[in-house]
CSV table of C-alpha atoms and ligand atoms in Angstrom, one decimal:
chain,number,residue,atom,x,y,z
A,1,UNK,CA,30.2,50.5,178.8
A,2,UNK,CA,31.1,50.6,182.5
A,3,UNK,CA,30.8,47.3,184.4
A,4,UNK,CA,30.8,46.4,188.1
A,5,UNK,CA,34.0,44.4,188.7
A,6,UNK,CA,34.7,42.5,191.8
A,7,UNK,CA,38.4,42.2,192.5
A,8,UNK,CA,39.7,39.8,195.2
A,9,UNK,CA,43.4,39.8,196.2
A,10,UNK,CA,44.6,43.4,196.2
A,11,UNK,CA,48.3,42.6,196.9
A,12,UNK,CA,51.5,43.8,195.1
A,13,UNK,CA,50.0,42.8,191.7
A,14,UNK,CA,46.2,42.9,192.3
A,15,UNK,CA,46.2,46.3,193.9
A,16,UNK,CA,47.6,48.2,190.9
A,17,UNK,CA,45.6,46.0,188.4
A,18,UNK,CA,42.4,46.9,190.2
A,19,UNK,CA,43.3,50.6,190.2
A,20,UNK,CA,43.8,50.5,186.4
A,21,UNK,CA,40.3,49.1,186.1
A,22,UNK,CA,39.0,52.1,188.2
A,23,UNK,CA,40.9,54.5,186.0
A,24,UNK,CA,39.3,53.0,182.9
A,25,UNK,CA,35.9,54.1,184.3
A,26,UNK,CA,34.6,50.8,185.8
A,27,UNK,CA,33.0,50.4,189.2
A,28,UNK,CA,35.5,48.2,191.2
A,29,UNK,CA,34.4,46.4,194.4
A,30,UNK,CA,37.5,45.1,196.1
A,31,UNK,CA,38.0,42.5,198.8
A,32,UNK,CA,41.2,41.5,200.6
A,33,UNK,CA,42.1,40.2,204.1
A,34,UNK,CA,44.4,43.2,204.4
A,35,UNK,CA,42.7,46.5,205.5
A,36,UNK,CA,45.6,48.5,204.2
A,37,UNK,CA,45.1,47.0,200.7
A,38,UNK,CA,41.4,47.8,200.8
A,39,UNK,CA,42.1,51.4,201.9
A,40,UNK,CA,44.6,51.9,199.0
A,41,UNK,CA,41.9,50.8,196.5
A,42,UNK,CA,39.3,53.1,198.2
A,43,UNK,CA,41.6,56.1,198.0
A,44,UNK,CA,42.0,55.4,194.3
A,45,UNK,CA,38.2,55.5,193.7
A,46,UNK,CA,37.3,51.8,194.3
A,47,UNK,CA,34.8,50.5,196.9
A,48,UNK,CA,35.4,48.1,199.8
A,49,UNK,CA,33.2,45.0,199.7
A,50,UNK,CA,32.1,43.5,203.0
A,51,UNK,CA,33.1,40.0,201.8
A,52,UNK,CA,33.3,37.5,198.9
A,53,UNK,CA,29.6,36.7,198.9
A,54,UNK,CA,28.5,40.4,198.7
A,55,UNK,CA,31.1,41.1,196.0
A,56,UNK,CA,30.1,38.1,193.9
A,57,UNK,CA,26.4,38.8,194.1
A,58,UNK,CA,26.9,42.4,192.7
A,59,UNK,CA,29.6,41.9,190.1
A,60,UNK,CA,29.3,41.4,186.3
A,61,UNK,CA,32.9,40.4,186.3
A,62,UNK,CA,35.1,38.9,189.1
A,63,UNK,CA,38.9,39.0,188.9
A,64,UNK,CA,41.0,37.1,191.4
A,65,UNK,CA,44.8,37.6,192.1
A,66,UNK,CA,45.6,35.3,194.9
A,67,UNK,CA,48.8,33.5,196.2
A,68,UNK,CA,48.2,29.8,195.3
A,69,UNK,CA,45.8,27.1,194.1
A,70,UNK,CA,44.4,26.4,197.6
A,71,UNK,CA,43.2,30.0,198.0
A,72,UNK,CA,41.7,30.0,194.5
A,73,UNK,CA,39.8,26.8,195.1
A,74,UNK,CA,38.5,28.1,198.5
A,75,UNK,CA,37.4,31.5,197.2
A,76,UNK,CA,35.6,30.0,194.1
A,77,UNK,CA,34.2,26.7,195.3
A,78,UNK,CA,34.3,26.9,199.1
A,79,UNK,CA,31.3,27.6,201.3
A,80,UNK,CA,30.2,31.2,200.8
A,81,UNK,CA,32.4,31.4,197.7
A,82,UNK,CA,32.0,33.1,194.3
A,83,UNK,CA,30.2,30.2,192.6
A,84,UNK,CA,27.6,30.0,195.4
A,85,UNK,CA,26.8,33.7,195.1
A,86,UNK,CA,27.5,35.0,191.6
A,87,UNK,CA,24.7,35.2,189.0
A,88,UNK,CA,24.7,32.8,186.1
A,89,UNK,CA,26.5,34.6,183.2
A,90,UNK,CA,29.0,36.3,185.5
A,91,UNK,CA,32.5,36.4,183.8
A,92,UNK,CA,35.3,35.0,186.0
A,93,UNK,CA,39.0,35.8,185.5
A,94,UNK,CA,41.6,34.2,187.7
A,95,UNK,CA,45.0,35.8,187.1
A,96,UNK,CA,46.8,34.1,190.0
A,97,UNK,CA,49.7,31.8,189.1
A,98,UNK,CA,48.4,28.4,190.3
A,99,UNK,CA,48.6,24.6,189.4
A,100,UNK,CA,46.9,23.5,186.2
A,101,UNK,CA,44.7,20.9,188.0
A,102,UNK,CA,43.2,23.5,190.3
A,103,UNK,CA,42.6,25.9,187.4
A,104,UNK,CA,40.8,23.1,185.4
A,105,UNK,CA,38.8,22.0,188.5
A,106,UNK,CA,37.5,25.5,189.2
A,107,UNK,CA,36.8,26.3,185.6
A,108,UNK,CA,34.7,23.1,185.3
A,109,UNK,CA,32.8,24.0,188.5
A,110,UNK,CA,32.1,27.5,187.1
A,111,UNK,CA,30.8,26.1,183.8
A,112,UNK,CA,28.5,23.8,185.8
A,113,UNK,CA,26.9,27.0,187.2
A,114,UNK,CA,26.6,28.7,183.8
A,115,UNK,CA,29.5,31.0,184.3
A,116,UNK,CA,32.3,31.8,181.8
A,117,UNK,CA,35.8,31.5,183.2
A,118,UNK,CA,39.3,32.0,182.0
A,119,UNK,CA,42.7,31.3,183.7
A,120,UNK,CA,44.8,34.3,182.9
A,121,UNK,CA,48.1,34.3,184.7
A,122,UNK,CA,50.5,37.1,183.9
A,123,UNK,CA,54.1,38.0,183.4
A,124,UNK,CA,55.6,41.5,183.8
A,125,UNK,CA,55.8,41.8,187.5
A,126,UNK,CA,54.8,44.7,189.7
A,127,UNK,CA,56.0,47.3,187.2
A,128,UNK,CA,53.8,45.7,184.5
A,129,UNK,CA,50.8,45.7,186.9
A,130,UNK,CA,51.2,49.4,187.7
A,131,UNK,CA,51.8,50.4,184.1
A,132,UNK,CA,49.1,48.3,182.6
A,133,UNK,CA,51.6,46.5,180.4
A,134,UNK,CA,51.3,42.9,181.7
A,135,UNK,CA,51.3,39.9,179.4
A,136,UNK,CA,48.3,37.7,179.9
A,137,UNK,CA,48.4,34.0,179.0
A,138,UNK,CA,44.7,33.0,178.7
A,139,UNK,CA,43.0,29.6,178.9
A,140,UNK,CA,39.3,29.1,178.3
A,141,UNK,CA,36.6,28.7,175.7
A,142,UNK,CA,36.6,31.2,172.7
A,143,UNK,CA,33.5,33.1,174.1
A,144,UNK,CA,35.0,33.4,177.5
A,145,UNK,CA,38.2,34.7,176.0
A,146,UNK,CA,36.4,37.3,173.9
A,147,UNK,CA,34.4,38.4,176.9
A,148,UNK,CA,37.5,38.8,179.1
A,149,UNK,CA,39.7,40.5,176.5
A,150,UNK,CA,38.4,44.1,176.9
A,151,UNK,CA,39.2,43.9,180.7
A,152,UNK,CA,42.6,42.3,180.2
A,153,UNK,CA,43.4,45.0,177.6
A,154,UNK,CA,43.1,47.6,180.3
A,155,UNK,CA,45.5,45.7,182.6
A,156,UNK,CA,47.9,44.5,180.0
A,157,UNK,CA,49.6,45.0,176.7
A,158,UNK,CA,49.9,41.5,175.2
A,159,UNK,CA,46.9,39.2,175.5
A,160,UNK,CA,47.4,35.6,174.2
A,161,UNK,CA,44.7,33.0,173.9
A,162,UNK,CA,46.6,29.8,174.7
A,163,UNK,CA,43.7,27.3,174.3
A,164,UNK,CA,41.1,25.6,176.6
A,165,UNK,CA,40.8,25.8,180.4
A,166,UNK,CA,44.2,25.5,182.2
A,167,UNK,CA,46.3,26.3,179.2
A,168,UNK,CA,47.1,29.8,180.4
A,169,UNK,CA,48.7,28.3,183.5
A,170,UNK,CA,50.3,25.6,181.3
A,171,UNK,CA,51.9,28.3,179.1
A,172,UNK,CA,53.2,30.2,182.1
A,173,UNK,CA,54.9,27.3,183.8
A,174,UNK,CA,56.3,25.8,180.6
A,175,UNK,CA,57.8,29.2,179.8
A,176,UNK,CA,59.2,29.7,183.2
A,177,UNK,CA,60.6,26.2,183.5
A,178,UNK,CA,62.5,26.9,180.2
A,179,UNK,CA,63.6,30.2,181.6
A,180,UNK,CA,64.9,28.7,184.9
A,181,UNK,CA,66.8,26.0,183.0
A,182,UNK,CA,68.3,28.4,180.5
A,183,UNK,CA,69.4,30.8,183.2
A,184,UNK,CA,71.2,28.0,185.0
A,185,UNK,CA,72.8,27.0,181.7
A,186,UNK,CA,74.0,30.5,180.9
A,187,UNK,CA,75.3,30.9,184.5
A,188,UNK,CA,77.3,27.6,184.3
A,189,UNK,CA,78.9,28.8,181.0
A,190,UNK,CA,80.1,32.0,182.7
A,191,UNK,CA,81.4,30.2,185.7
A,192,UNK,CA,83.3,27.7,183.5
A,193,UNK,CA,84.7,30.6,181.4
A,194,UNK,CA,86.0,32.3,184.6
A,195,UNK,CA,87.9,29.2,185.5
A,196,UNK,CA,89.3,28.9,182.0
A,197,UNK,CA,90.5,32.5,181.9
A,198,UNK,CA,88.0,33.5,179.2
A,199,UNK,CA,86.8,37.1,179.6
A,200,UNK,CA,83.1,37.4,180.3
A,201,UNK,CA,82.6,40.1,177.6
A,202,UNK,CA,84.3,37.9,175.0
A,203,UNK,CA,82.0,35.0,175.9
A,204,UNK,CA,79.0,37.3,175.7
A,205,UNK,CA,80.1,38.7,172.3
A,206,UNK,CA,80.7,35.2,170.9
A,207,UNK,CA,77.7,33.3,172.3
A,208,UNK,CA,75.2,36.1,171.8
A,209,UNK,CA,75.7,35.7,168.0
A,210,UNK,CA,76.4,32.0,168.1
A,211,UNK,CA,74.4,28.8,168.8
A,212,UNK,CA,74.4,29.4,172.6
A,213,UNK,CA,72.2,32.6,172.1
A,214,UNK,CA,69.1,32.8,174.3
A,215,UNK,CA,67.1,35.3,176.2
A,216,UNK,CA,68.8,34.6,179.6
A,217,UNK,CA,72.1,35.6,177.9
A,218,UNK,CA,71.2,38.5,175.6
A,219,UNK,CA,68.3,40.2,177.6
A,220,UNK,CA,69.1,39.2,181.2
A,221,UNK,CA,72.8,38.4,181.4
A,222,UNK,CA,73.6,37.0,184.8
A,223,UNK,CA,77.1,38.6,185.2
A,224,UNK,CA,77.7,42.4,185.5
A,225,UNK,CA,79.1,44.2,182.6
A,226,UNK,CA,78.0,42.9,179.2
A,227,UNK,CA,74.4,44.1,179.5
A,228,UNK,CA,74.0,47.2,181.7
A,229,UNK,CA,70.3,46.8,182.2
A,230,UNK,CA,70.4,43.3,183.8
A,231,UNK,CA,69.9,42.9,187.6
A,232,UNK,CA,73.5,41.6,187.9
A,233,UNK,CA,74.6,45.3,187.6
A,234,UNK,CA,72.6,46.3,190.7
A,235,UNK,CA,73.7,43.5,193.0
A,236,UNK,CA,70.9,41.2,191.9
A,237,UNK,CA,68.0,43.3,193.2
A,238,UNK,CA,64.9,41.8,191.6
A,239,UNK,CA,63.7,41.9,188.8
A,240,UNK,CA,62.1,38.5,189.1
A,241,UNK,CA,62.8,37.2,192.5
A,242,UNK,CA,64.4,33.7,193.0
A,243,UNK,CA,61.5,32.6,195.2
A,244,UNK,CA,59.0,33.4,192.5
A,245,UNK,CA,61.0,31.3,190.0
A,246,UNK,CA,61.1,28.5,192.6
A,247,UNK,CA,57.3,28.7,193.0
A,248,UNK,CA,56.8,28.3,189.2
A,249,UNK,CA,59.4,25.5,189.0
A,250,UNK,CA,57.5,23.6,191.7
A,251,UNK,CA,54.3,24.1,189.8
A,252,UNK,CA,55.9,22.7,186.7
A,253,UNK,CA,57.1,19.7,188.6
A,254,UNK,CA,53.6,19.1,190.0
A,255,UNK,CA,52.2,19.3,186.5
A,256,UNK,CA,54.9,17.0,185.1
A,257,UNK,CA,54.0,14.4,187.8
A,258,UNK,CA,50.3,14.6,187.3
A,259,UNK,CA,50.6,14.4,183.4
A,260,UNK,CA,53.4,11.9,183.2
A,261,UNK,CA,55.8,14.2,181.4
A,262,UNK,CA,59.6,13.6,181.9
A,263,UNK,CA,61.2,16.9,182.8
A,264,UNK,CA,64.6,15.9,184.4
A,265,UNK,CA,66.2,19.3,183.8
A,266,UNK,CA,63.1,21.0,185.2
A,267,UNK,CA,63.5,18.9,188.3
A,268,UNK,CA,67.2,19.8,188.6
A,269,UNK,CA,66.4,23.5,188.2
A,270,UNK,CA,63.8,23.3,191.0
A,271,UNK,CA,66.3,21.6,193.3
A,272,UNK,CA,69.0,24.2,192.5
A,273,UNK,CA,66.7,27.1,193.0
A,274,UNK,CA,65.5,25.6,196.3
A,275,UNK,CA,69.2,25.4,197.4
A,276,UNK,CA,69.9,29.0,196.2
A,277,UNK,CA,66.8,30.3,198.1
A,278,UNK,CA,67.8,28.3,201.3
A,279,UNK,CA,71.4,29.7,201.2
A,280,UNK,CA,70.6,33.4,201.1
A,281,UNK,CA,69.2,33.8,197.6
A,282,UNK,CA,65.6,34.4,198.7
A,283,UNK,CA,64.7,38.0,197.9
A,284,UNK,CA,67.5,38.2,195.2
A,285,UNK,CA,66.9,38.2,191.5
A,286,UNK,CA,66.8,34.7,190.0
A,287,UNK,CA,69.8,35.4,187.9
A,288,UNK,CA,71.8,35.5,191.2
A,289,UNK,CA,71.9,31.7,190.8
A,290,UNK,CA,75.3,32.4,189.1
A,291,UNK,CA,76.7,33.2,192.6
A,292,UNK,CA,75.5,30.0,194.0
A,293,UNK,CA,77.0,28.0,191.1
A,294,UNK,CA,80.3,29.8,191.6
A,295,UNK,CA,80.2,28.9,195.3
A,296,UNK,CA,80.0,32.5,196.5
A,297,UNK,CA,76.3,33.2,197.4
B,301,NAD,P1,50.6,39.3,197.3
B,301,NAD,O1,50.9,38.3,198.4
B,301,NAD,O2,51.2,40.6,197.3
B,301,NAD,O3,49.0,39.5,197.2
B,301,NAD,C1,48.1,38.5,197.4
B,301,NAD,C2,46.9,39.1,198.1
B,301,NAD,O4,45.9,38.2,198.3
B,301,NAD,C3,47.3,39.7,199.5
B,301,NAD,O5,46.9,41.0,199.6
B,301,NAD,C4,46.4,38.8,200.5
B,301,NAD,O6,46.0,39.5,201.6
B,301,NAD,C5,45.3,38.4,199.6
B,301,NAD,N1,44.6,37.2,200.0
B,301,NAD,C6,45.1,36.0,200.4
B,301,NAD,N2,44.1,35.2,200.7
B,301,NAD,C7,43.0,35.9,200.6
B,301,NAD,C8,41.6,35.6,200.9
B,301,NAD,N3,41.2,34.3,201.3
B,301,NAD,N4,40.7,36.5,200.6
B,301,NAD,C9,41.0,37.7,200.2
B,301,NAD,N5,42.3,38.1,200.0
B,301,NAD,C10,43.2,37.2,200.2
B,301,NAD,O7,51.0,38.5,196.0
B,301,NAD,P2,51.3,39.1,194.5
B,301,NAD,O8,52.8,39.4,194.4
B,301,NAD,O9,50.3,40.2,194.3
B,301,NAD,O10,51.0,37.9,193.6
B,301,NAD,C11,49.7,37.4,193.3
B,301,NAD,C12,49.7,36.3,192.3
B,301,NAD,O11,50.4,36.8,191.1
B,301,NAD,C13,50.5,35.1,192.8
B,301,NAD,O12,49.8,33.9,192.3
B,301,NAD,C14,51.9,35.3,192.1
B,301,NAD,O13,52.5,34.0,191.8
B,301,NAD,C15,51.4,35.9,190.8
B,301,NAD,N6,52.5,36.8,190.1
B,301,NAD,C16,53.2,37.6,190.9
B,301,NAD,C17,54.2,38.4,190.3
B,301,NAD,C18,55.0,39.4,191.0
B,301,NAD,O14,56.0,39.9,190.5
B,301,NAD,N7,54.6,39.8,192.3
B,301,NAD,C19,54.4,38.3,188.9
B,301,NAD,C20,53.7,37.4,188.2
B,301,NAD,C21,52.7,36.6,188.8
């Protein structure tokens, strides 16, 4: 059955995600601060909403894809925001990558207004958004997850219910903290091998079947050669940009501080990615950290 979906944040990710909802036959009302983004949606068959209030009042489902927690808090709980104008029973899906505390605060405010909400951050990047192949990590009550799933199925391929409110964001930052740390570890091993005169292909062949095996090595090798599909072979064009990794590592550190978890390697990874971004790595793939560690970025 076709629904009226309000979509706020029609950027690199939100734009193509909203268009996939249009293609699936839903009525999509879009809102963004950028006129260009609104026009792109309208050309694809969506409608431009005059503002957040108008969009929220009409929608059965609201999806948001915004830069950070402060934008999400403002759009949901601020004056003239979604919670003020949406009907009780409206389904709310926030797919932005934001801090866990903001996700939980907004979800609690929504349930106080009788609305179902899920935090549903994604991985898969712009290509996944355009192709409808994103992975969604979803936090929220069972009934909210079941209600959101048919819409997430249109925009993604793998939809995982991680647990209660905020656990979608928790899954995303825990995974990406592990990814950042493992990419640094793999990169250090290649830099040491170079100094020791060990051929990179030999290290790859040995470690990819030995106890050093991990995704950063076997699916995203940070040096050119052993794995032709990895960004290292195209001068570290992203891929997954280093500044996006830095954003997620900072979110992981915020969460570690507010929850009391000790994440010393996560802290070190955040510091190293900040240095890489500040010394020319911004805009490069996150696996380019190998150049920084080698001293050649
Ligand atoms: P983007 O900057 O391209 O898009 C954000 C959009 O939100 C912009 O069009 C902006 O105009 C709009 N916006 C900002 N404030 C607004 C407001 N108050 N009202 C209405 N519109 C507003 O960013 P993106 O790359 O699409 O990323 C969106 C989210 O997805 C981020 O949280 C990001 O971390 C996450 N994410 C991005 C990627 C990626 O590869 N780009 C991958 C996974 C997750």
